[in-house]
Amino acid sequence: MDRIPLVLRLVIAIFLGFILGSILGPLSREGYVTANVPIQLLTTFNGLFSNFLGFIVPLLILSFVAVGIGELGQGAGKMLGITIFLAYTSTTLAAFLALMVGTGVLPNFLNNGTVDLNTIQNLNEFLPSAYFDIAMPGVFSAMTALILAFVLGVGLASSDQDSALFSSVKTFQNIIEKVITNIIIPLLPFHIAGIFASMAFGGKAIEIMRMMAIVFALIIVMHWTILIVHYIVAGLVKKVNPFTLLKNMIPAYVAAIGTQSSTATMPVTHRQMIKNGLSEDVANFTVPLFATIHMPGSVITVTTCAIAVSTIMGHSLDMTQLIGFILMLGVMMVAAPGVPGGSIMASIGILESMLGFDPIMISLMVTLYLAQDSFGTATNVTSDGALAFMVEKVVKKQKAS
């Protein structure tokens, strides 16, 4: 199973869930009581999985944000500060692009009859009841975890990486990462299969899949828009043809689609940056750092999916909520684990606490996000090649002054 790419596992899960629900739904409505049993088993599993995910999310935020801030603070200098500022600015501006396009385009598409919203809102009413439920309350809320992580991270940044405190928090982070890698990610296809089986059981899956296709196409267009903008700016900074720079980074884009990991793509990213004429010392510094903190592709996807899910579920969001969410999302990307789906896992806490998403909405978010995770990662690493030139330009000015 591990040899099958995550995206393919998710596609298989959606297909099998759709088939199962489509078969059992009509049988249940004709009076076959046993047709409810598989759906109720899946509903029970989904409830337990959602509860466990809710328990893990605050711990994920605490460990990854604290370590991320602590590691960024080690040996901090002007170059590090400049790089972090540019990465956060780039990531946040990409999210604002998604906000403007998403709020301007998606409601028109989703409210004009392209997708029948009446068949997919109030989804909870159509889910068969679970056999049982086990409450798994978090140790603390997501917002408490975030504040504690900032406080702890500042302390770690001022301490030695060999200190007992830093070592303990790093070990805790490794434990949470193993939980994500070995438990949550492998079980996600079953969770998504259960969600789609339940939706098909209630006659809703077709509309959800139609919505997914619209959102997917919009996200890809925005990914390439932000890449072109990045490289136009880089071309002006470098005084070369921006499309030549972008063309040279295509191998990194393709590699990232295959690996679904910015970290695993670093050798290719580094090689293509050097080929574009970036100085080697800047490449050596920016490639590993940007792989962790520069996520324009990921935030475009998260923001667009959040707007889409809110629209189809009739969950109203005001602009103040969305702006606050975006500003915090840029920070949360520093906490994202370097595994497929890591960005959406790191975002769940603020989706719940700042946007008020319920478990069903979170499940749809995860499904939408993971369906194109590789393209978001590809956008992340490709845009790194443009932003690195801006870092180089600023550093040269600093040295000259």
mmCIF file of C-alpha atoms in Angstrom:
data_model
loop_
_atom_site.group_PDB
_atom_site.id
_atom_site.type_symbol
_atom_site.label_atom_id
_atom_site.label_comp_id
_atom_site.label_asym_id
_atom_site.label_seq_id
_atom_site.Cartn_x
_atom_site.Cartn_y
_atom_site.Cartn_z
ATOM 1 C CA MET A 1 0.000 0.000 0.000
ATOM 2 C CA ASP A 2 2.880 2.380 0.798
ATOM 3 C CA ARG A 3 4.145 2.001 -2.781
ATOM 4 C CA ILE A 4 0.901 3.436 -4.153
ATOM 5 C CA PRO A 5 1.122 7.263 -4.315
ATOM 6 C CA LEU A 6 -1.154 9.038 -1.854
ATOM 7 C CA VAL A 7 -3.064 10.836 -4.621
ATOM 8 C CA LEU A 8 -3.843 7.500 -6.306
ATOM 9 C CA ARG A 9 -4.957 6.012 -2.979
ATOM 10 C CA LEU A 10 -7.300 8.966 -2.507
ATOM 11 C CA VAL A 11 -8.740 8.584 -6.006
ATOM 12 C CA ILE A 12 -9.334 4.873 -5.365
ATOM 13 C CA ALA A 13 -10.933 5.698 -1.997
ATOM 14 C CA ILE A 14 -13.276 8.276 -3.563
ATOM 15 C CA PHE A 15 -14.242 5.838 -6.333
ATOM 16 C CA LEU A 16 -14.866 2.880 -3.998
ATOM 17 C CA GLY A 17 -16.775 5.058 -1.525
ATOM 18 C CA PHE A 18 -18.911 6.454 -4.335
ATOM 19 C CA ILE A 19 -19.690 2.976 -5.708
ATOM 20 C CA LEU A 20 -20.497 1.553 -2.262
ATOM 21 C CA GLY A 21 -22.800 4.429 -1.309
ATOM 22 C CA SER A 22 -24.507 4.457 -4.717
ATOM 23 C CA ILE A 23 -25.341 0.750 -4.394
ATOM 24 C CA LEU A 24 -26.409 0.755 -0.750
ATOM 25 C CA GLY A 25 -28.419 4.009 -0.814
ATOM 26 C CA PRO A 26 -31.229 2.767 -3.098
ATOM 27 C CA LEU A 27 -31.296 -0.595 -1.288
ATOM 28 C CA SER A 28 -31.750 1.172 2.046
ATOM 29 C CA ARG A 29 -34.567 3.311 0.666
ATOM 30 C CA GLU A 30 -36.288 0.146 -0.573
ATOM 31 C CA GLY A 31 -36.342 -1.219 2.975
ATOM 32 C CA TYR A 32 -33.208 -3.409 3.131
ATOM 33 C CA VAL A 33 -32.082 -2.583 6.671
ATOM 34 C CA THR A 34 -28.785 -4.470 6.341
ATOM 35 C CA ALA A 35 -27.752 -2.016 3.604
ATOM 36 C CA ASN A 36 -27.189 0.540 6.379
ATOM 37 C CA VAL A 37 -24.616 -1.607 8.184
ATOM 38 C CA PRO A 38 -21.497 -0.863 6.033
ATOM 39 C CA ILE A 39 -22.318 2.865 6.020
ATOM 40 C CA GLN A 40 -22.828 2.899 9.782
ATOM 41 C CA LEU A 41 -19.493 1.106 10.268
ATOM 42 C CA LEU A 42 -17.771 3.718 8.103
ATOM 43 C CA THR A 43 -19.606 6.511 9.938
ATOM 44 C CA THR A 44 -18.384 5.072 13.251
ATOM 45 C CA PHE A 45 -14.804 4.962 11.938
ATOM 46 C CA ASN A 46 -15.079 8.515 10.598
ATOM 47 C CA GLY A 47 -16.303 9.798 13.948
ATOM 48 C CA LEU A 48 -13.415 8.157 15.796
ATOM 49 C CA PHE A 49 -10.895 9.380 13.206
ATOM 50 C CA SER A 50 -12.208 12.962 13.377
ATOM 51 C CA ASN A 51 -12.057 12.911 17.175
ATOM 52 C CA PHE A 52 -8.475 11.614 17.106
ATOM 53 C CA LEU A 53 -7.503 14.251 14.557
ATOM 54 C CA GLY A 54 -8.997 16.923 16.801
ATOM 55 C CA PHE A 55 -6.910 15.597 19.687
ATOM 56 C CA ILE A 56 -3.670 15.619 17.660
ATOM 57 C CA VAL A 57 -4.017 19.042 15.998
ATOM 58 C CA PRO A 58 -3.198 21.195 19.089
ATOM 59 C CA LEU A 59 -0.176 18.978 19.790
ATOM 60 C CA LEU A 60 0.925 19.337 16.158
ATOM 61 C CA ILE A 61 0.642 23.127 16.363
ATOM 62 C CA LEU A 62 2.559 23.280 19.643
ATOM 63 C CA SER A 63 5.441 21.057 18.553
ATOM 64 C CA PHE A 64 5.947 22.233 14.971
ATOM 65 C CA VAL A 65 5.463 25.969 15.514
ATOM 66 C CA ALA A 66 7.695 25.976 18.608
ATOM 67 C CA VAL A 67 10.496 24.073 16.866
ATOM 68 C CA GLY A 68 10.061 26.101 13.661
ATOM 69 C CA ILE A 69 10.465 29.414 15.489
ATOM 70 C CA GLY A 70 13.292 28.006 17.605
ATOM 71 C CA GLU A 71 15.260 26.793 14.591
ATOM 72 C CA LEU A 72 14.725 30.018 12.642
ATOM 73 C CA GLY A 73 16.053 32.006 15.574
ATOM 74 C CA GLN A 74 19.293 30.064 15.780
ATOM 75 C CA GLY A 75 22.151 32.152 14.429
ATOM 76 C CA ALA A 76 19.732 34.796 13.239
ATOM 77 C CA GLY A 77 21.232 37.503 11.102
ATOM 78 C CA LYS A 78 20.205 40.080 8.536
ATOM 79 C CA MET A 79 20.079 37.528 5.721
ATOM 80 C CA LEU A 80 17.795 35.241 7.716
ATOM 81 C CA GLY A 81 15.479 38.090 8.670
ATOM 82 C CA ILE A 82 15.253 39.314 5.077
ATOM 83 C CA THR A 83 14.547 35.807 3.808
ATOM 84 C CA ILE A 84 11.791 35.153 6.353
ATOM 85 C CA PHE A 85 10.168 38.522 5.621
ATOM 86 C CA LEU A 86 10.176 37.925 1.849
ATOM 87 C CA ALA A 87 8.859 34.366 2.249
ATOM 88 C CA TYR A 88 6.016 35.437 4.545
ATOM 89 C CA THR A 89 5.124 38.381 2.286
ATOM 90 C CA SER A 90 5.115 36.189 -0.831
ATOM 91 C CA THR A 91 3.050 33.476 0.865
ATOM 92 C CA THR A 92 0.519 35.943 2.267
ATOM 93 C CA LEU A 93 0.121 37.836 -1.024
ATOM 94 C CA ALA A 94 -0.561 34.509 -2.772
ATOM 95 C CA ALA A 95 -3.294 33.808 -0.217
ATOM 96 C CA PHE A 96 -4.805 37.260 -0.825
ATOM 97 C CA LEU A 97 -4.855 36.494 -4.572
ATOM 98 C CA ALA A 98 -6.808 33.331 -3.766
ATOM 99 C CA LEU A 99 -9.121 35.348 -1.507
ATOM 100 C CA MET A 100 -9.926 37.905 -4.214
ATOM 101 C CA VAL A 101 -10.380 35.345 -6.982
ATOM 102 C CA GLY A 102 -12.143 32.814 -4.768
ATOM 103 C CA THR A 103 -14.702 35.255 -3.365
ATOM 104 C CA GLY A 104 -15.221 36.816 -6.794
ATOM 105 C CA VAL A 105 -15.468 33.655 -8.899
ATOM 106 C CA LEU A 106 -16.541 30.678 -6.791
ATOM 107 C CA PRO A 107 -19.893 32.009 -5.498
ATOM 108 C CA ASN A 108 -20.893 32.811 -9.101
ATOM 109 C CA PHE A 109 -19.987 29.307 -10.277
ATOM 110 C CA LEU A 110 -21.448 27.506 -7.291
ATOM 111 C CA ASN A 111 -24.634 29.584 -7.050
ATOM 112 C CA ASN A 112 -25.587 29.733 -10.749
ATOM 113 C CA GLY A 113 -26.848 26.159 -11.045
ATOM 114 C CA THR A 114 -23.505 24.616 -12.025
ATOM 115 C CA VAL A 115 -23.643 22.845 -8.676
ATOM 116 C CA ASP A 116 -26.945 22.152 -6.898
ATOM 117 C CA LEU A 117 -26.209 23.531 -3.437
ATOM 118 C CA ASN A 118 -29.530 22.359 -2.017
ATOM 119 C CA THR A 119 -28.422 18.747 -2.390
ATOM 120 C CA ILE A 120 -25.182 19.121 -0.437
ATOM 121 C CA GLN A 121 -25.919 21.562 2.390
ATOM 122 C CA ASN A 122 -26.857 20.185 5.824
ATOM 123 C CA LEU A 123 -24.862 17.053 5.054
ATOM 124 C CA ASN A 124 -25.073 15.800 8.647
ATOM 125 C CA GLU A 125 -28.796 15.141 8.196
ATOM 126 C CA PHE A 126 -28.056 12.492 5.582
ATOM 127 C CA LEU A 127 -25.355 10.569 7.468
ATOM 128 C CA PRO A 128 -26.474 7.320 9.143
ATOM 129 C CA SER A 129 -25.822 7.350 12.874
ATOM 130 C CA ALA A 130 -22.632 5.773 14.229
ATOM 131 C CA TYR A 131 -22.784 2.653 16.392
ATOM 132 C CA PHE A 132 -20.817 4.421 19.111
ATOM 133 C CA ASP A 133 -18.575 7.413 19.686
ATOM 134 C CA ILE A 134 -15.554 7.989 21.918
ATOM 135 C CA ALA A 135 -14.895 11.575 22.951
ATOM 136 C CA MET A 136 -11.241 12.604 22.606
ATOM 137 C CA PRO A 137 -11.039 16.176 23.910
ATOM 138 C CA GLY A 138 -7.800 17.975 23.138
ATOM 139 C CA VAL A 139 -5.345 18.787 25.898
ATOM 140 C CA PHE A 140 -5.975 22.458 25.046
ATOM 141 C CA SER A 141 -7.552 24.457 22.238
ATOM 142 C CA ALA A 142 -5.796 25.193 18.942
ATOM 143 C CA MET A 143 -5.443 28.887 19.827
ATOM 144 C CA THR A 144 -3.956 28.060 23.241
ATOM 145 C CA ALA A 145 -1.511 25.729 21.489
ATOM 146 C CA LEU A 146 -0.526 28.486 19.061
ATOM 147 C CA ILE A 147 0.107 31.070 21.797
ATOM 148 C CA LEU A 148 2.053 28.539 23.876
ATOM 149 C CA ALA A 149 4.073 27.576 20.789
ATOM 150 C CA PHE A 150 5.054 31.212 20.171
ATOM 151 C CA VAL A 151 6.158 31.653 23.789
ATOM 152 C CA LEU A 152 8.073 28.379 23.789
ATOM 153 C CA GLY A 153 9.547 29.059 20.335
ATOM 154 C CA VAL A 154 10.955 32.419 21.422
ATOM 155 C CA GLY A 155 12.567 30.692 24.391
ATOM 156 C CA LEU A 156 14.026 27.978 22.162
ATOM 157 C CA ALA A 157 15.390 30.596 19.754
ATOM 158 C CA SER A 158 17.455 32.110 22.552
ATOM 159 C CA SER A 159 18.741 28.766 23.826
ATOM 160 C CA ASP A 160 21.322 26.351 22.496
ATOM 161 C CA GLN A 161 20.121 23.595 20.164
ATOM 162 C CA ASP A 162 21.988 21.111 22.365
ATOM 163 C CA SER A 163 20.005 22.158 25.440
ATOM 164 C CA ALA A 164 17.734 19.653 27.178
ATOM 165 C CA LEU A 165 14.656 21.803 26.474
ATOM 166 C CA PHE A 166 15.321 22.072 22.744
ATOM 167 C CA SER A 167 16.093 18.347 22.526
ATOM 168 C CA SER A 168 12.877 17.450 24.371
ATOM 169 C CA VAL A 169 10.646 19.626 22.180
ATOM 170 C CA LYS A 170 12.366 18.310 19.045
ATOM 171 C CA THR A 171 11.770 14.727 20.210
ATOM 172 C CA PHE A 172 8.108 15.563 20.853
ATOM 173 C CA GLN A 173 7.891 17.006 17.327
ATOM 174 C CA ASN A 174 9.338 13.769 15.917
ATOM 175 C CA ILE A 175 6.700 11.760 17.799
ATOM 176 C CA ILE A 176 3.866 13.871 16.370
ATOM 177 C CA GLU A 177 5.367 13.619 12.872
ATOM 178 C CA LYS A 178 5.436 9.820 13.203
ATOM 179 C CA VAL A 179 1.778 9.853 14.274
ATOM 180 C CA ILE A 180 0.939 11.845 11.137
ATOM 181 C CA THR A 181 3.090 9.696 8.850
ATOM 182 C CA ASN A 182 2.232 6.275 10.284
ATOM 183 C CA ILE A 183 -1.364 6.703 11.484
ATOM 184 C CA ILE A 184 -3.202 9.732 10.089
ATOM 185 C CA ILE A 185 -1.950 9.728 6.481
ATOM 186 C CA PRO A 186 -2.411 5.924 5.989
ATOM 187 C CA LEU A 187 -5.942 6.089 7.443
ATOM 188 C CA LEU A 188 -6.995 9.155 5.437
ATOM 189 C CA PRO A 189 -8.090 7.144 2.353
ATOM 190 C CA PHE A 190 -10.452 5.078 4.530
ATOM 191 C CA HIS A 191 -11.807 8.261 6.106
ATOM 192 C CA ILE A 192 -12.378 9.841 2.694
ATOM 193 C CA ALA A 193 -13.936 6.613 1.373
ATOM 194 C CA GLY A 194 -16.350 6.763 4.305
ATOM 195 C CA ILE A 195 -17.213 10.410 3.618
ATOM 196 C CA PHE A 196 -17.942 9.754 -0.066
ATOM 197 C CA ALA A 197 -19.843 6.552 0.702
ATOM 198 C CA SER A 198 -22.062 8.538 3.078
ATOM 199 C CA MET A 199 -22.554 11.330 0.527
ATOM 200 C CA ALA A 200 -23.382 8.852 -2.252
ATOM 201 C CA PHE A 201 -25.699 7.028 0.161
ATOM 202 C CA GLY A 202 -27.614 10.298 0.567
ATOM 203 C CA GLY A 203 -27.385 11.161 -3.150
ATOM 204 C CA LYS A 204 -24.869 14.018 -2.763
ATOM 205 C CA ALA A 205 -21.546 12.736 -4.151
ATOM 206 C CA ILE A 206 -22.083 13.850 -7.776
ATOM 207 C CA GLU A 207 -22.515 17.487 -6.748
ATOM 208 C CA ILE A 208 -19.453 17.365 -4.481
ATOM 209 C CA MET A 209 -17.308 15.909 -7.297
ATOM 210 C CA ARG A 210 -18.586 18.558 -9.722
ATOM 211 C CA MET A 211 -17.619 21.235 -7.212
ATOM 212 C CA MET A 212 -14.176 19.634 -6.804
ATOM 213 C CA ALA A 213 -13.536 19.838 -10.557
ATOM 214 C CA ILE A 214 -14.394 23.565 -10.618
ATOM 215 C CA VAL A 215 -12.192 24.317 -7.607
ATOM 216 C CA PHE A 216 -9.311 22.211 -8.944
ATOM 217 C CA ALA A 217 -9.262 24.055 -12.280
ATOM 218 C CA LEU A 218 -9.372 27.463 -10.567
ATOM 219 C CA ILE A 219 -6.507 26.537 -8.227
ATOM 220 C CA ILE A 220 -4.242 25.408 -11.093
ATOM 221 C CA VAL A 221 -4.872 28.685 -12.951
ATOM 222 C CA MET A 222 -3.952 30.671 -9.825
ATOM 223 C CA HIS A 223 -0.832 28.556 -9.248
ATOM 224 C CA TRP A 224 0.498 29.458 -12.668
ATOM 225 C CA THR A 225 -0.587 33.074 -12.307
ATOM 226 C CA ILE A 226 1.446 33.455 -9.101
ATOM 227 C CA LEU A 227 4.438 31.708 -10.721
ATOM 228 C CA ILE A 228 4.365 34.086 -13.692
ATOM 229 C CA VAL A 229 4.135 37.090 -11.341
ATOM 230 C CA HIS A 230 7.072 35.769 -9.287
ATOM 231 C CA TYR A 231 9.239 35.305 -12.358
ATOM 232 C CA ILE A 232 8.335 38.652 -13.920
ATOM 233 C CA VAL A 233 9.595 40.297 -10.714
ATOM 234 C CA ALA A 234 12.660 38.017 -10.692
ATOM 235 C CA GLY A 235 13.336 38.874 -14.343
ATOM 236 C CA LEU A 236 13.221 42.588 -13.547
ATOM 237 C CA VAL A 237 15.581 42.063 -10.604
ATOM 238 C CA LYS A 238 17.978 39.884 -12.615
ATOM 239 C CA LYS A 239 17.465 41.853 -15.863
ATOM 240 C CA VAL A 240 16.867 38.677 -17.887
ATOM 241 C CA ASN A 241 13.898 37.106 -19.681
ATOM 242 C CA PRO A 242 11.539 35.911 -16.900
ATOM 243 C CA PHE A 243 10.169 33.070 -19.011
ATOM 244 C CA THR A 244 13.679 31.700 -19.533
ATOM 245 C CA LEU A 245 14.095 31.606 -15.756
ATOM 246 C CA LEU A 246 10.716 29.904 -15.371
ATOM 247 C CA LYS A 247 11.485 27.380 -18.116
ATOM 248 C CA ASN A 248 14.715 26.398 -16.381
ATOM 249 C CA MET A 249 12.772 25.641 -13.173
ATOM 250 C CA ILE A 250 10.330 23.240 -14.869
ATOM 251 C CA PRO A 251 12.427 20.162 -13.859
ATOM 252 C CA ALA A 252 11.927 21.147 -10.209
ATOM 253 C CA TYR A 253 8.176 21.581 -10.838
ATOM 254 C CA VAL A 254 7.907 18.114 -12.381
ATOM 255 C CA ALA A 255 10.041 16.517 -9.655
ATOM 256 C CA ALA A 256 7.834 18.042 -6.949
ATOM 257 C CA ILE A 257 4.699 16.642 -8.588
ATOM 258 C CA GLY A 258 6.258 13.190 -8.224
ATOM 259 C CA THR A 259 7.671 13.530 -4.711
ATOM 260 C CA GLN A 260 4.877 15.692 -3.164
ATOM 261 C CA SER A 261 7.646 17.047 -0.929
ATOM 262 C CA SER A 262 9.574 20.322 -1.096
ATOM 263 C CA THR A 263 12.330 18.737 0.981
ATOM 264 C CA ALA A 264 12.740 15.714 -1.293
ATOM 265 C CA THR A 265 12.924 18.018 -4.325
ATOM 266 C CA MET A 266 15.721 20.202 -2.870
ATOM 267 C CA PRO A 267 18.586 18.724 -4.963
ATOM 268 C CA VAL A 268 16.721 19.472 -8.200
ATOM 269 C CA THR A 269 15.631 22.918 -6.981
ATOM 270 C CA HIS A 270 19.225 23.780 -6.016
ATOM 271 C CA ARG A 271 20.628 22.621 -9.364
ATOM 272 C CA GLN A 272 18.098 24.623 -11.397
ATOM 273 C CA MET A 273 18.627 27.775 -9.309
ATOM 274 C CA ILE A 274 22.364 27.593 -10.018
ATOM 275 C CA LYS A 275 21.595 27.035 -13.709
ATOM 276 C CA ASN A 276 19.545 30.252 -13.656
ATOM 277 C CA GLY A 277 22.595 32.164 -12.411
ATOM 278 C CA LEU A 278 21.886 32.386 -8.683
ATOM 279 C CA SER A 279 25.025 32.594 -6.551
ATOM 280 C CA GLU A 280 25.799 29.281 -4.862
ATOM 281 C CA ASP A 281 25.999 30.689 -1.339
ATOM 282 C CA VAL A 282 22.494 32.190 -1.635
ATOM 283 C CA ALA A 283 21.193 28.925 -3.126
ATOM 284 C CA ASN A 284 22.754 26.914 -0.287
ATOM 285 C CA PHE A 285 20.997 29.153 2.234
ATOM 286 C CA THR A 286 17.595 29.693 0.604
ATOM 287 C CA VAL A 287 16.780 26.228 -0.769
ATOM 288 C CA PRO A 288 16.417 24.406 2.585
ATOM 289 C CA LEU A 289 14.849 27.425 4.292
ATOM 290 C CA PHE A 290 12.281 28.114 1.558
ATOM 291 C CA ALA A 291 11.384 24.407 1.481
ATOM 292 C CA THR A 292 10.123 24.936 5.033
ATOM 293 C CA ILE A 293 8.630 28.440 5.101
ATOM 294 C CA HIS A 294 7.723 29.541 1.533
ATOM 295 C CA MET A 295 4.338 28.021 0.589
ATOM 296 C CA PRO A 296 2.443 30.181 -1.950
ATOM 297 C CA GLY A 297 0.996 27.160 -3.753
ATOM 298 C CA SER A 298 -0.231 25.599 -0.524
ATOM 299 C CA VAL A 299 -1.928 28.756 0.779
ATOM 300 C CA ILE A 300 -3.674 29.326 -2.552
ATOM 301 C CA THR A 301 -5.114 25.835 -2.271
ATOM 302 C CA VAL A 302 -6.100 26.094 1.399
ATOM 303 C CA THR A 303 -7.717 29.526 0.968
ATOM 304 C CA THR A 304 -9.623 28.571 -2.185
ATOM 305 C CA CYS A 305 -10.833 25.299 -0.691
ATOM 306 C CA ALA A 306 -11.965 27.103 2.472
ATOM 307 C CA ILE A 307 -14.052 29.551 0.419
ATOM 308 C CA ALA A 308 -15.494 26.723 -1.711
ATOM 309 C CA VAL A 309 -16.429 24.529 1.255
ATOM 310 C CA SER A 310 -17.967 27.501 3.086
ATOM 311 C CA THR A 311 -20.037 28.378 0.013
ATOM 312 C CA ILE A 312 -21.407 24.906 -0.678
ATOM 313 C CA MET A 313 -22.183 24.231 2.981
ATOM 314 C CA GLY A 314 -23.956 27.562 3.500
ATOM 315 C CA HIS A 315 -21.394 28.606 6.112
ATOM 316 C CA SER A 316 -21.135 32.395 5.949
ATOM 317 C CA LEU A 317 -17.733 34.037 6.419
ATOM 318 C CA ASP A 318 -17.075 37.763 6.518
ATOM 319 C CA MET A 319 -14.007 39.443 5.051
ATOM 320 C CA THR A 320 -12.552 40.232 8.484
ATOM 321 C CA GLN A 321 -12.534 36.528 9.360
ATOM 322 C CA LEU A 322 -10.878 35.601 6.073
ATOM 323 C CA ILE A 323 -8.184 38.294 6.317
ATOM 324 C CA GLY A 324 -7.320 37.248 9.867
ATOM 325 C CA PHE A 325 -7.247 33.622 8.745
ATOM 326 C CA ILE A 326 -4.844 34.414 5.885
ATOM 327 C CA LEU A 327 -2.442 36.364 8.105
ATOM 328 C CA MET A 328 -2.343 33.443 10.535
ATOM 329 C CA LEU A 329 -2.146 30.882 7.711
ATOM 330 C CA GLY A 330 1.188 32.347 6.589
ATOM 331 C CA VAL A 331 2.535 31.714 10.087
ATOM 332 C CA MET A 332 1.094 28.187 10.217
ATOM 333 C CA MET A 333 2.919 27.222 7.036
ATOM 334 C CA VAL A 334 6.147 27.413 9.039
ATOM 335 C CA ALA A 335 4.652 24.652 11.200
ATOM 336 C CA ALA A 336 3.646 22.417 8.304
ATOM 337 C CA PRO A 337 5.251 18.958 8.568
ATOM 338 C CA GLY A 338 7.349 17.936 5.594
ATOM 339 C CA VAL A 339 5.031 15.094 4.589
ATOM 340 C CA PRO A 340 2.301 14.862 1.921
ATOM 341 C CA GLY A 341 -0.707 16.730 3.257
ATOM 342 C CA GLY A 342 1.361 18.443 5.952
ATOM 343 C CA SER A 343 0.102 21.929 5.076
ATOM 344 C CA ILE A 344 -3.576 21.065 5.457
ATOM 345 C CA MET A 345 -2.848 19.213 8.716
ATOM 346 C CA ALA A 346 -1.175 22.328 10.114
ATOM 347 C CA SER A 347 -4.142 24.447 8.975
ATOM 348 C CA ILE A 348 -6.915 22.413 10.608
ATOM 349 C CA GLY A 349 -6.575 24.190 13.951
ATOM 350 C CA ILE A 350 -7.201 27.677 12.551
ATOM 351 C CA LEU A 351 -9.897 26.408 10.180
ATOM 352 C CA GLU A 352 -11.769 25.275 13.282
ATOM 353 C CA SER A 353 -10.931 28.137 15.633
ATOM 354 C CA MET A 354 -10.991 31.105 13.223
ATOM 355 C CA LEU A 355 -13.462 30.013 10.528
ATOM 356 C CA GLY A 356 -15.691 27.740 12.620
ATOM 357 C CA PHE A 357 -15.401 24.655 10.390
ATOM 358 C CA ASP A 358 -17.082 21.475 11.676
ATOM 359 C CA PRO A 359 -15.760 17.890 11.143
ATOM 360 C CA ILE A 360 -17.661 17.417 7.862
ATOM 361 C CA MET A 361 -16.256 20.662 6.456
ATOM 362 C CA ILE A 362 -12.749 19.690 7.602
ATOM 363 C CA SER A 363 -13.122 16.326 5.835
ATOM 364 C CA LEU A 364 -14.128 18.056 2.598
ATOM 365 C CA MET A 365 -11.193 20.464 2.998
ATOM 366 C CA VAL A 366 -8.739 17.594 3.427
ATOM 367 C CA THR A 367 -10.171 15.766 0.403
ATOM 368 C CA LEU A 368 -10.027 18.846 -1.819
ATOM 369 C CA TYR A 369 -6.528 19.749 -0.676
ATOM 370 C CA LEU A 370 -4.971 16.311 -1.024
ATOM 371 C CA ALA A 371 -6.454 15.843 -4.495
ATOM 372 C CA GLN A 372 -3.982 18.436 -5.794
ATOM 373 C CA ASP A 373 -1.295 18.462 -3.089
ATOM 374 C CA SER A 374 1.442 17.631 -5.593
ATOM 375 C CA PHE A 375 0.620 20.697 -7.734
ATOM 376 C CA GLY A 376 0.716 22.973 -4.694
ATOM 377 C CA THR A 377 4.114 21.559 -3.752
ATOM 378 C CA ALA A 378 5.334 22.051 -7.324
ATOM 379 C CA THR A 379 4.258 25.698 -7.181
ATOM 380 C CA ASN A 380 6.028 26.130 -3.839
ATOM 381 C CA VAL A 381 9.421 24.875 -5.047
ATOM 382 C CA THR A 382 9.231 26.602 -8.431
ATOM 383 C CA SER A 383 8.448 29.964 -6.844
ATOM 384 C CA ASP A 384 11.466 29.464 -4.545
ATOM 385 C CA GLY A 385 13.673 29.921 -7.593
ATOM 386 C CA ALA A 386 12.238 33.408 -8.192
ATOM 387 C CA LEU A 387 12.220 34.582 -4.582
ATOM 388 C CA ALA A 388 15.867 33.567 -4.143
ATOM 389 C CA PHE A 389 16.884 36.236 -6.687
ATOM 390 C CA MET A 390 15.134 38.862 -4.580
ATOM 391 C CA VAL A 391 17.042 37.678 -1.504
ATOM 392 C CA GLU A 392 20.287 37.877 -3.485
ATOM 393 C CA LYS A 393 19.482 41.424 -4.646
ATOM 394 C CA VAL A 394 18.740 42.656 -1.109
ATOM 395 C CA VAL A 395 21.837 40.958 0.331
ATOM 396 C CA LYS A 396 24.056 42.567 -2.325
ATOM 397 C CA LYS A 397 22.604 45.984 -1.461
ATOM 398 C CA GLN A 398 23.251 45.347 2.227
ATOM 399 C CA LYS A 399 26.880 44.436 1.514
ATOM 400 C CA ALA A 400 27.377 47.473 -0.731
ATOM 401 C CA SER A 401 26.040 49.933 1.859
#
